[in-house]
XYZ file of C-alpha atoms in Angstrom:
723
model
C 96.682 137.383 116.734
C 98.321 136.451 113.422
C 96.558 133.098 112.986
C 94.010 131.007 114.900
C 93.175 127.404 114.010
C 91.966 124.258 115.717
C 95.499 123.083 116.494
C 97.746 126.088 115.854
C 97.811 129.702 116.991
C 100.318 132.359 115.958
C 100.747 135.508 118.035
C 103.081 138.463 117.852
C 105.190 139.282 120.910
C 108.313 141.213 121.910
C 111.465 139.621 123.301
C 113.596 141.084 126.086
C 115.968 142.235 123.378
C 113.142 144.324 121.905
C 112.615 142.165 118.834
C 109.086 141.631 117.528
C 108.657 137.914 116.858
C 105.919 135.415 115.987
C 105.137 132.563 118.400
C 103.585 129.517 116.730
C 101.969 127.255 119.347
C 100.781 123.689 118.728
C 97.774 122.897 120.942
C 95.376 120.418 119.297
C 91.870 120.909 120.711
C 90.204 118.024 122.612
C 93.396 115.924 122.521
C 96.025 115.236 125.197
C 98.804 115.212 122.583
C 99.774 117.079 119.415
C 99.879 115.077 116.184
C 100.213 116.066 112.550
C 96.965 114.906 110.946
C 96.165 116.025 107.394
C 94.038 118.825 108.876
C 96.858 119.997 111.183
C 99.376 119.996 108.295
C 96.951 122.128 106.284
C 96.678 124.545 109.237
C 100.479 124.681 109.470
C 100.595 125.736 105.807
C 98.021 128.477 106.474
C 99.857 129.620 109.627
C 103.202 129.863 107.791
C 101.469 131.810 105.002
C 100.091 134.250 107.605
C 103.584 134.667 109.117
C 105.062 135.367 105.666
C 102.450 138.113 105.218
C 103.421 139.936 108.445
C 105.763 142.923 108.370
C 108.738 143.731 110.620
C 109.058 140.312 112.267
C 112.489 139.450 113.625
C 112.047 135.802 114.491
C 109.813 132.751 114.942
C 109.459 130.596 118.063
C 107.741 127.206 117.607
C 106.458 125.633 120.824
C 103.785 123.370 122.296
C 101.133 123.996 124.950
C 100.877 120.248 125.709
C 103.185 117.989 127.749
C 104.584 116.691 124.462
C 105.918 118.720 121.549
C 104.458 116.691 118.617
C 104.336 112.876 118.718
C 104.389 112.630 114.916
C 101.928 112.162 112.081
C 98.434 110.829 112.795
C 98.986 107.087 112.235
C 95.234 106.392 112.272
C 95.136 108.037 108.826
C 97.919 105.930 107.314
C 95.939 102.981 105.910
C 93.449 105.227 104.136
C 96.307 107.393 102.793
C 98.274 104.327 101.616
C 95.124 103.174 99.764
C 95.386 106.275 97.556
C 98.506 104.906 95.904
C 102.144 105.717 95.312
C 101.689 108.803 93.104
C 99.314 110.410 95.626
C 101.717 109.798 98.532
C 104.679 111.220 96.636
C 102.707 114.332 95.746
C 101.438 114.686 99.341
C 105.002 114.533 100.713
C 106.201 117.164 98.243
C 103.401 119.493 99.398
C 104.487 118.997 103.032
C 108.076 119.733 101.943
C 106.853 123.051 100.511
C 105.375 124.007 103.909
C 108.440 122.891 105.871
C 110.772 124.631 103.387
C 108.770 127.836 103.836
C 109.578 127.711 107.586
C 113.248 127.074 106.800
C 113.331 129.982 104.310
C 111.714 132.685 106.504
C 113.700 135.943 106.327
C 114.592 135.875 110.055
C 115.965 133.366 112.602
C 113.757 130.508 113.830
C 113.917 128.428 117.026
C 112.010 125.420 118.353
C 111.417 124.938 122.098
C 111.252 121.168 122.636
C 109.350 120.585 125.878
C 108.556 116.848 125.505
C 108.355 114.086 122.909
C 109.189 115.216 119.366
C 108.931 112.165 117.158
C 108.574 111.484 113.436
C 106.920 114.450 111.742
C 107.244 116.357 115.031
C 111.006 115.908 114.944
C 111.031 116.922 111.261
C 109.296 120.204 112.218
C 112.178 120.923 114.624
C 114.767 120.246 111.952
C 113.352 123.054 109.773
C 114.346 125.583 112.441
C 117.738 127.239 112.681
C 118.055 126.490 116.405
C 116.619 123.936 118.824
C 116.465 124.254 122.597
C 115.408 121.187 124.580
C 113.973 120.846 128.055
C 115.495 118.196 130.333
C 112.118 116.416 129.850
C 112.405 116.409 126.044
C 113.075 113.516 123.673
C 113.447 113.430 119.913
C 113.702 110.776 117.231
C 112.588 109.453 113.863
C 110.947 106.053 114.515
C 109.362 105.663 111.048
C 111.394 102.554 110.128
C 109.564 100.731 112.932
C 106.404 101.246 110.861
C 108.030 99.915 107.695
C 108.448 103.386 106.156
C 111.100 106.116 106.393
C 111.039 109.778 107.416
C 109.283 111.429 104.470
C 109.084 115.083 105.522
C 112.775 115.976 105.397
C 114.228 113.762 108.129
C 116.503 111.843 105.722
C 117.688 115.147 104.224
C 118.077 117.538 107.168
C 119.238 115.243 109.984
C 122.449 114.027 108.222
C 123.335 117.661 107.445
C 122.816 118.634 111.101
C 124.397 115.707 113.003
C 126.456 113.971 110.292
C 125.642 110.941 108.149
C 126.872 108.284 110.632
C 124.813 109.613 113.514
C 121.749 110.190 111.333
C 121.899 106.615 110.017
C 122.040 105.324 113.597
C 119.016 107.416 114.640
C 116.905 106.719 111.546
C 117.722 103.032 110.936
C 117.384 102.265 114.663
C 114.241 104.376 115.092
C 115.427 105.362 118.575
C 114.032 107.992 120.930
C 116.948 110.151 122.055
C 117.290 111.836 125.418
C 118.509 115.433 125.852
C 122.144 114.548 126.673
C 122.421 112.389 123.548
C 120.709 114.993 121.347
C 123.069 117.722 122.632
C 126.176 115.566 122.192
C 125.206 114.836 118.572
C 124.446 118.490 117.834
C 120.759 117.795 117.166
C 119.894 120.491 119.712
C 121.847 123.608 120.641
C 121.081 123.709 124.352
C 119.421 121.648 127.089
C 117.867 123.673 129.894
C 115.673 123.271 132.973
C 112.034 122.783 131.996
C 110.894 126.117 133.416
C 113.698 127.965 131.584
C 112.855 126.575 128.138
C 110.966 129.476 126.595
C 113.309 132.108 128.023
C 116.324 130.238 126.599
C 114.674 129.934 123.164
C 113.814 133.656 123.066
C 117.352 134.528 124.168
C 118.683 132.513 121.219
C 116.569 134.586 118.806
C 117.885 137.802 120.361
C 121.476 136.583 120.012
C 120.883 135.626 116.372
C 119.418 139.076 115.675
C 122.399 140.682 117.409
C 124.759 138.773 115.104
C 126.182 136.565 117.880
C 124.742 133.418 116.289
C 125.023 132.877 112.540
C 121.689 131.390 111.496
C 122.268 131.995 107.787
C 125.311 129.698 107.556
C 123.398 126.965 109.406
C 120.577 127.275 106.944
C 122.935 127.152 103.954
C 124.487 123.928 105.300
C 121.057 122.265 105.540
C 120.222 123.143 101.925
C 123.577 122.129 100.405
C 124.969 118.682 99.568
C 126.569 116.718 102.433
C 130.209 117.592 103.018
C 131.604 114.114 102.343
C 133.976 113.150 99.558
C 133.438 109.940 97.546
C 135.640 107.773 99.786
C 134.033 109.124 102.983
C 130.592 108.474 101.481
C 131.493 104.910 100.590
C 132.890 104.268 104.075
C 129.861 105.774 105.811
C 127.107 104.206 103.717
C 128.416 100.805 102.603
C 129.632 99.856 106.089
C 126.302 100.970 107.586
C 124.307 98.962 105.020
C 126.094 95.746 105.952
C 125.631 96.283 109.677
C 121.982 97.387 109.447
C 121.054 94.552 107.053
C 122.373 92.079 109.635
C 120.339 93.724 112.403
C 117.095 94.330 110.499
C 116.987 90.999 108.668
C 115.491 90.305 105.251
C 111.863 91.025 106.158
C 112.274 94.692 107.140
C 113.417 96.736 104.122
C 112.861 100.242 105.578
C 116.155 100.720 107.538
C 118.281 99.846 104.460
C 116.061 101.926 102.180
C 116.532 104.914 104.533
C 120.332 104.588 104.234
C 120.028 104.446 100.434
C 117.890 107.611 100.470
C 120.472 109.459 102.598
C 123.208 108.174 100.263
C 121.403 109.140 97.040
C 120.592 112.585 98.443
C 124.072 113.191 99.863
C 125.429 114.834 96.726
C 122.241 116.801 96.009
C 120.847 120.149 97.091
C 117.646 120.332 99.126
C 114.961 120.087 96.419
C 116.452 117.059 94.663
C 117.268 115.253 97.933
C 113.681 115.802 99.131
C 112.266 114.456 95.867
C 114.338 111.262 96.335
C 113.017 110.937 99.894
C 109.361 111.529 98.893
C 109.558 108.858 96.189
C 111.166 106.262 98.469
C 108.594 106.892 101.217
C 105.716 106.349 98.770
C 107.280 103.134 97.462
C 107.754 101.674 100.970
C 104.236 102.682 102.012
C 102.881 100.355 99.321
C 104.522 97.259 100.850
C 102.643 94.676 102.936
C 105.303 95.141 105.648
C 104.374 98.818 106.093
C 100.666 97.988 105.999
C 101.063 95.287 108.669
C 103.391 97.268 110.940
C 100.994 100.232 110.860
C 98.221 97.735 111.637
C 100.241 96.515 114.626
C 100.633 100.053 115.917
C 96.857 100.555 115.666
C 96.210 97.181 117.348
C 98.598 98.145 120.128
C 96.565 101.331 120.635
C 93.381 99.208 120.952
C 95.060 96.999 123.561
C 96.415 99.994 125.505
C 93.037 101.770 125.426
C 91.256 98.703 126.835
C 93.910 98.292 129.539
C 93.622 102.007 130.346
C 89.872 101.642 130.957
C 90.482 98.797 133.411
C 93.235 100.798 135.083
C 90.846 103.683 135.791
C 88.539 101.310 137.711
C 91.338 99.651 139.708
C 92.044 100.045 143.403
C 95.691 101.036 143.975
C 98.193 98.171 144.045
C 100.942 99.451 146.339
C 102.296 96.243 147.875
C 102.446 92.834 146.197
C 103.774 89.345 146.888
C 104.980 86.403 144.829
C 104.659 82.821 146.083
C 107.412 80.528 144.874
C 110.862 82.030 144.533
C 112.883 80.131 141.913
C 113.723 81.558 138.481
C 110.131 82.537 137.597
C 109.384 84.046 141.009
C 112.720 85.871 140.956
C 111.898 87.242 137.492
C 108.481 88.485 138.644
C 110.019 90.021 141.798
C 112.709 91.740 139.693
C 110.159 93.166 137.246
C 107.946 94.508 140.044
C 110.853 95.958 142.040
C 112.516 97.514 138.981
C 109.314 99.407 138.159
C 108.828 100.591 141.738
C 106.169 98.287 143.258
C 107.481 96.673 146.494
C 107.077 92.888 146.556
C 107.359 90.135 149.167
C 108.977 86.952 147.825
C 107.835 83.899 149.784
C 108.906 80.296 149.610
C 109.018 77.371 152.031
C 112.725 76.765 151.426
C 115.605 79.127 152.147
C 117.578 77.857 149.117
C 114.643 78.690 146.803
C 114.555 82.219 148.236
C 118.286 82.507 147.554
C 117.745 81.301 143.972
C 115.028 83.946 143.440
C 117.199 86.715 144.888
C 120.147 85.549 142.786
C 117.981 85.803 139.653
C 116.851 89.338 140.586
C 120.431 90.420 141.424
C 121.682 88.994 138.109
C 119.052 90.941 136.134
C 119.767 94.180 138.018
C 123.503 93.562 137.509
C 122.979 93.431 133.737
C 121.210 96.813 133.927
C 124.265 98.233 135.731
C 126.603 96.709 133.094
C 124.574 98.400 130.353
C 124.736 101.674 132.298
C 120.915 101.763 132.597
C 121.314 101.850 136.399
C 124.019 103.015 138.781
C 125.150 100.568 141.536
C 123.378 102.858 144.038
C 120.098 102.695 142.067
C 120.424 98.905 141.875
C 120.881 98.672 145.661
C 117.845 100.910 146.179
C 115.647 98.870 143.815
C 116.721 95.598 145.437
C 115.259 96.862 148.728
C 111.841 96.663 147.000
C 112.167 92.845 147.227
C 111.618 91.448 150.716
C 112.267 87.696 151.079
C 110.220 85.768 153.635
C 109.514 82.189 154.738
C 106.254 83.102 156.491
C 102.922 84.847 155.852
C 103.667 87.371 158.630
C 103.351 90.540 156.495
C 100.709 89.344 154.064
C 97.759 91.187 155.639
C 98.982 94.415 153.966
C 99.412 92.917 150.489
C 97.119 94.253 147.719
C 97.823 91.520 145.166
C 99.504 88.095 145.271
C 101.038 86.254 142.295
C 101.196 82.491 142.876
C 104.124 81.092 140.850
C 104.644 77.607 142.286
C 105.074 74.400 140.274
C 102.573 73.794 137.401
C 100.584 71.155 139.285
C 96.862 71.703 140.000
C 96.885 70.053 143.451
C 99.937 71.993 144.632
C 98.506 75.268 143.306
C 95.062 74.627 144.873
C 96.679 73.975 148.264
C 98.923 77.047 148.138
C 96.093 79.362 147.000
C 93.710 78.137 149.740
C 96.485 78.639 152.314
C 97.445 82.156 151.224
C 93.776 83.230 151.067
C 93.547 82.660 154.860
C 96.550 84.953 155.426
C 95.532 87.992 153.382
C 92.940 90.756 153.733
C 89.317 90.534 152.536
C 90.057 92.629 149.450
C 93.432 91.168 148.444
C 93.493 89.957 144.845
C 94.921 86.468 144.302
C 96.363 85.571 140.889
C 97.906 82.403 139.506
C 100.809 82.441 137.079
C 99.590 79.269 135.412
C 100.179 78.577 131.745
C 97.508 75.894 131.268
C 95.494 75.010 134.397
C 91.865 76.166 134.371
C 91.200 79.234 136.501
C 87.688 77.913 137.228
C 89.206 74.706 138.583
C 91.721 76.570 140.776
C 88.948 78.827 142.088
C 86.831 75.916 143.402
C 88.543 75.671 146.815
C 88.629 79.428 147.407
C 86.306 81.249 149.790
C 86.489 84.418 147.666
C 86.682 83.269 144.011
C 85.578 86.770 142.915
C 89.003 88.022 144.067
C 90.874 85.491 141.924
C 92.109 85.433 138.308
C 95.005 84.206 136.201
C 98.123 86.309 135.626
C 100.181 84.394 133.085
C 103.718 85.739 132.575
C 105.867 84.486 129.711
C 109.423 83.335 130.143
C 111.837 85.119 130.499
C 109.676 87.563 132.464
C 111.972 90.579 132.033
C 111.981 90.215 128.218
C 108.501 89.070 127.207
C 106.031 91.987 127.027
C 102.770 90.025 127.312
C 100.783 89.147 130.425
C 97.567 87.164 129.921
C 94.989 88.181 132.536
C 92.548 85.263 132.709
C 88.996 85.861 133.845
C 87.256 82.882 135.497
C 83.471 82.419 135.738
C 83.387 84.083 139.180
C 86.200 86.627 138.720
C 85.011 90.180 139.485
C 85.715 93.236 137.350
C 87.643 94.638 140.336
C 90.039 91.665 140.342
C 90.635 91.980 136.590
C 91.113 95.761 136.862
C 93.664 95.480 139.692
C 95.613 92.758 137.848
C 95.657 94.754 134.611
C 96.805 97.856 136.515
C 99.606 95.896 138.207
C 100.747 94.386 134.879
C 100.875 97.894 133.377
C 102.799 99.197 136.397
C 105.328 96.412 135.723
C 105.785 97.727 132.181
C 103.895 94.827 130.604
C 101.114 94.648 128.009
C 98.112 92.931 129.632
C 95.449 91.272 127.471
C 92.296 90.035 129.190
C 91.090 86.592 128.059
C 88.464 84.136 129.252
C 89.237 80.782 130.822
C 89.737 77.675 128.666
C 92.467 75.022 128.394
C 95.692 76.845 127.477
C 93.886 80.219 127.578
C 94.723 82.108 124.368
C 98.430 81.894 123.569
C 99.168 78.279 124.503
C 95.878 77.125 123.040
C 96.975 78.632 119.723
C 100.610 77.503 119.978
C 99.934 73.797 120.484
C 98.124 73.202 117.179
C 101.282 74.702 115.597
C 103.311 72.046 117.418
C 100.661 69.540 116.234
C 101.391 70.571 112.649
C 105.106 70.025 113.369
C 104.466 66.519 114.766
C 102.499 65.557 111.625
C 105.365 66.737 109.417
C 107.985 64.738 111.350
C 105.782 61.623 111.273
C 105.419 61.960 107.514
C 109.184 62.058 107.017
C 110.089 65.779 107.124
C 113.543 66.705 108.430
C 112.907 68.793 111.566
C 115.990 70.946 110.879
C 114.615 71.785 107.441
C 111.246 72.669 109.018
C 113.068 74.964 111.479
C 114.945 76.713 108.661
C 111.766 77.248 106.624
C 109.833 78.703 109.574
C 112.747 80.953 110.567
C 112.920 82.194 106.982
C 109.166 82.781 107.195
C 109.894 85.162 110.087
C 109.666 83.234 113.377
C 112.526 83.957 115.813
C 113.118 80.190 116.060
C 111.767 77.102 114.331
C 109.347 74.694 116.091
C 111.930 72.030 117.083
C 114.232 74.704 118.539
C 111.278 76.399 120.271
C 110.255 73.055 121.870
C 113.818 72.684 123.191
C 113.568 76.170 124.722
C 110.087 75.553 126.192
C 111.179 72.163 127.560
C 109.823 68.771 126.504
C 108.320 68.114 129.980
C 106.384 71.392 129.819
C 105.268 70.664 126.246
C 104.042 67.132 127.087
C 102.126 68.409 130.142
C 100.522 71.281 128.184
C 99.677 68.934 125.330
C 97.836 66.616 127.724
C 95.770 69.574 128.988
C 94.912 70.559 125.390
C 94.078 66.992 124.369
C 91.709 66.691 127.337
C 90.085 70.056 126.567
C 89.806 69.662 122.777
C 89.897 65.891 122.152
C 88.353 66.101 118.672
C 91.345 67.870 117.146
C 94.183 67.877 119.700
C 94.106 64.304 121.061
C 96.429 61.984 119.136
C 96.697 58.237 118.799
C 100.189 56.876 119.230
C 103.328 58.757 120.205
C 104.586 62.036 118.815
C 108.218 63.053 118.335
C 107.810 65.324 121.387
C 106.826 62.346 123.581
C 109.750 60.293 122.234
C 112.149 63.062 123.278
C 110.516 63.307 126.721
C 110.623 59.540 127.331
C 114.322 59.496 126.448
C 115.047 62.276 128.952
C 115.819 64.778 126.198
C 114.143 67.803 127.772
C 115.795 70.431 125.571
C 117.912 73.242 126.971
C 117.018 72.170 130.534
C 119.450 69.240 130.238
C 121.341 70.225 127.067
C 119.697 67.662 124.773
C 116.437 67.615 122.866
C 115.924 67.840 119.117
C 119.369 69.442 119.217
C 122.296 69.137 121.616
C 123.505 72.286 123.407
C 126.989 73.594 124.093
C 127.993 76.828 125.789
C 129.105 79.629 123.474
C 131.747 82.225 124.381
C 129.162 84.221 126.333
C 128.060 81.167 128.303
C 124.738 80.913 126.441
C 123.415 77.596 125.051
C 124.290 77.098 121.379
C 122.447 74.403 119.401
C 124.310 71.779 117.428
C 123.048 68.869 115.311
C 122.738 65.629 117.275
C 122.427 62.385 115.278
C 120.987 60.653 118.389
C 117.820 62.759 117.981
C 117.386 61.469 114.425
C 117.874 57.878 115.618
C 115.194 58.253 118.297
C 112.695 59.927 115.966
C 112.728 56.860 113.717
C 110.335 55.319 116.276
C 107.547 57.636 115.031
C 108.810 59.020 111.715
C 108.021 57.646 108.296
C 110.509 57.389 105.480
C 112.387 60.650 104.866
C 110.430 62.806 102.459
C 111.068 66.188 100.856
C 108.424 68.852 101.514
C 108.425 72.162 99.653
C 108.754 75.354 101.685
C 105.163 76.294 100.731
C 103.894 72.918 101.985
C 105.707 73.269 105.301
C 104.406 76.814 105.836
C 100.813 75.773 105.025
C 100.970 72.746 107.354
C 102.482 74.785 110.233
C 100.491 78.000 109.937
C 97.009 76.673 109.118
C 96.285 75.019 112.505
C 97.707 78.004 114.411
C 95.560 80.465 112.439
C 92.444 78.293 112.731
C 92.808 78.040 116.516
C 93.128 81.838 116.695
C 89.855 82.075 114.746
C 88.213 79.620 117.167
C 89.406 81.640 120.191
C 87.769 84.722 118.680
C 84.558 82.834 117.843
C 84.441 81.230 121.322
C 84.779 84.622 123.029
C 88.107 83.700 124.653
C 89.460 86.976 123.275
C 87.360 90.041 122.438
C 88.846 91.460 119.250
C 91.119 90.519 116.314
C 93.503 93.266 117.497
C 93.972 91.652 120.922
C 94.324 88.144 119.442
C 97.046 89.248 117.022
C 98.943 91.339 119.576
C 98.925 88.442 122.067
C 100.610 86.173 119.490
C 103.205 88.801 118.582
C 104.029 89.694 122.208
C 103.628 86.170 123.622
C 105.206 83.756 121.110
C 107.064 85.972 118.637
C 104.643 85.711 115.707
C 106.471 87.564 112.878
C 105.453 91.229 113.407
C 105.821 92.141 109.719
C 103.035 89.644 108.978
C 100.703 91.449 111.384
C 99.350 88.474 113.383
C 97.369 85.323 112.550
C 94.120 87.070 111.597
C 95.904 89.709 109.489
C 97.744 86.834 107.830
C 94.421 85.189 106.878
C 93.105 88.539 105.592
C 96.243 89.084 103.489
C 95.924 85.612 101.961
C 92.184 86.130 101.448
C 89.716 84.294 103.709
C 88.431 82.275 100.735
C 91.958 81.161 99.729
C 92.797 80.280 103.342
C 89.589 78.240 103.763
C 90.263 76.348 100.513
C 93.795 75.536 101.723
C 92.511 74.390 105.143
C 89.808 72.176 103.622
C 92.295 70.474 101.338
C 94.712 69.808 104.225
C 91.942 68.580 106.547
C 91.039 65.825 104.071
C 94.502 64.348 104.596
C 95.382 65.473 108.118
C 92.076 65.577 109.982
C 90.087 67.957 112.247
C 93.087 70.091 113.356
C 93.006 71.575 109.832
C 89.223 71.887 109.430
C 87.882 75.456 109.041
C 84.925 76.487 111.223
C 81.461 76.967 109.750
C 81.586 80.680 110.551
C 84.902 81.056 108.728
C 83.467 79.295 105.675
C 80.554 81.748 105.807
C 83.019 84.667 105.946
C 84.786 83.254 102.873
C 81.499 83.019 100.950
C 80.501 86.575 101.890
C 83.906 88.064 101.049
C 84.356 89.239 104.681
C 87.586 90.004 106.522
C 88.676 90.230 110.158
C 89.901 93.805 109.713
C 87.843 96.432 107.944
C 90.961 98.494 107.081
C 92.564 95.769 104.966
C 93.489 97.005 101.508
C-alpha cells in the first residue's frame, strides 16, 4: 500500500506487460458517489506526493470503486468558500493546480479509467492524464457555467488543447454531459470499451506507452504549450463563439462568455500563465450574486430530491396507470408516462378526443425522432405503452389514475366518483386540477385517503414541476405513490397542502394582480412586459396571460378571490376581464393583449394590436410613465409576499421547496434564486419597508405579514447560508 486515506487509496501492482504501476482509486467512505471536497483534494495532494516518493514505477492508473467516476467538487461547500473572498478562492485554485500539475508531470505515463459520470472537477482530474479510456456507461463534461462559475481546475486550459478550441467552447459554455461516442469523436477519450473490459484496456494502454507504441510525452507537451491557432484562427474561433453564446445565454448569465474569454486569453500562453488567468476569472465570477443564487438553486434542488426520495422509498410500485380525459393535456400526460416506460390507459367518452390525445403523443414522439433522440422503431415501441379505451374494462389492474378532464368541480366530482367504483381497493386516484380544492373533490369519494392532487404544468413534456397536493384525508401512501410516479415520469414533484390555487397559482395570481393595478393606473402593458423580461422572466405578464388563456385566468382569479377575499377580491373590472368579455382569449383564438400570427415554423408570434389598447381604456386611467424600478417593485412585491404567506401557512414545508416550485412551475428567473432568496438578497427589512409603502397606496395585496415584520426587526433571513 502506497497511500491510504478516507477517499483515496494507492496500491502498487504489475501489469501483464510486467510493468510496476500505481493504482489510485477514488472510493469516498460512507457515500454513494465520489466528490472532490476540500478534504478529498487534500488527500489527493498527499497521495500524489506518496506516488512521487516511490521508486521504479512505470505508470499510474486512476480509477473509481463507485458507479460514478467523480461527480465534481462538493457543491455543499461552495457558499462557505465563496464567503472567504476573491483572493482566497484564487489562491485555493492555484494550490489545486499544483496538485493536478504534479499528476500531469509524473515521470511515467498516466491513464484514467472512466467508469461512470466524470463531471466538473472529476472531468478535470481526467484531463491531467495522458490517456483516457471510457466505459460505454461513462459520461464526461464541465457543467460549471450552469452554476454561474467556470471550470477553475484546468478545464479551460487543458480541454481546448485536447479537443480544440471550438469543441471545448461548446462543451464548457453549454455545460453539457457528453456520452462516450461524442467524447471519442472529439478526441476527449482515446478508447470506449465494454464496461467489464475497462481496467484491462487502461492497463494495456500503459503497457503500450511503456513499449513506445504510444507517445505520451508529445501529448503532455501539447497540453502545456500555447494553443496551435494563429491570430486569424483565434479571432474566428473566439469572436464568432462569443456572439452566438451571448445570444443563447442572455445578459443575466455572464459565466459562458467569461469562460470563452478565459480560453481566449490563455490561448497564447503556456500552462502556468493560462492557469493563473483561469484561477482569477473563477474567483471573480464566484463573487457574483448569479453564482451565489445558482449554487443555492442546486442545493435547493438537492433538498427537493431528497424529500421526494424518502417518499419514493415508502411507495408501493406503480406499474400500470391511467389518464381520464384524452385531449391535449391527457395526451401530454400519456406521452410523458409512456416515454419513461410506465404503461398507461388513456380513457375518454368520445372517440375523437382519444384521437386528439393519440395525435398529441405521436407528435411529441415524432419530434424526438426528428432530433435523433429516438429511432422510428423505439417510437413505435414506446407508443404501445399507451392503450386508448372508451370503457373502464381494464381499470381493475391500474395502480394510479390521473383525472385530467375539464376544470369544472361538478364534472371532476362525477368522473372521480365513477372511476373509484371501477378500480381496485388500493388504487390511488389523483386530480390534475390547477385550482379546485382537493378537500372539496374528496367529499364524494368512498376512499378519500387514496386521493390527492397531481397538478401538471402545461406543456407537460417541457415543464419539470408536478405539484402533489395533500388533502385533509390523503394518506401518506397516496402521496408516496404519486411522488414516485411523478419521479418515474422524469418530473420534479413538490408536496404541498390544499388551499385555493395550491402553491404556484396562489403565488402567480397576486403577480397578475400587480399587473392589473399598473394597467388601471395608466401603465403601458407592453412596457411592463419589456421591463419584466429584462428583469429575467421568460415572458412579461400580458404575454404570459395570453399563453395561459384569459378564460383560465378569469376562472382561477375567481377561485383566489373567493379563497382570499381580503387581498385578492377586486371591485370593478380588470383588464383581464375586459379581454375575456371581448372574446380575446389569448393564443387560444389568436387575440388577447397581443394579436398572433404564425411564424415560419408555424408557431404563434405576437404582434401589437391597437384594438387591445382601445378595449383597455374601459378600465385604464390616463397613460402614465412608470420607472423600471417602480414596475418591478409593484409586480414582484405581491408575488414574494404570497410566497411568504404560503410558507407561514404551512402550504409548503421549506423555503427551498417554495423557491424551486416557482422556478420549475412559472419560470421565476433562476439567476435570482427564487422569491424568498430575492427577499433575502434585498434584505428583509428593505423589502418590508417597500411593501409597507406600496400597501398604503395599493391596499392589502401589498401588506407584509406580522411574522415578516418581526423577521425584519430581528435581522433574520429565510436562508441561513445567505452572504
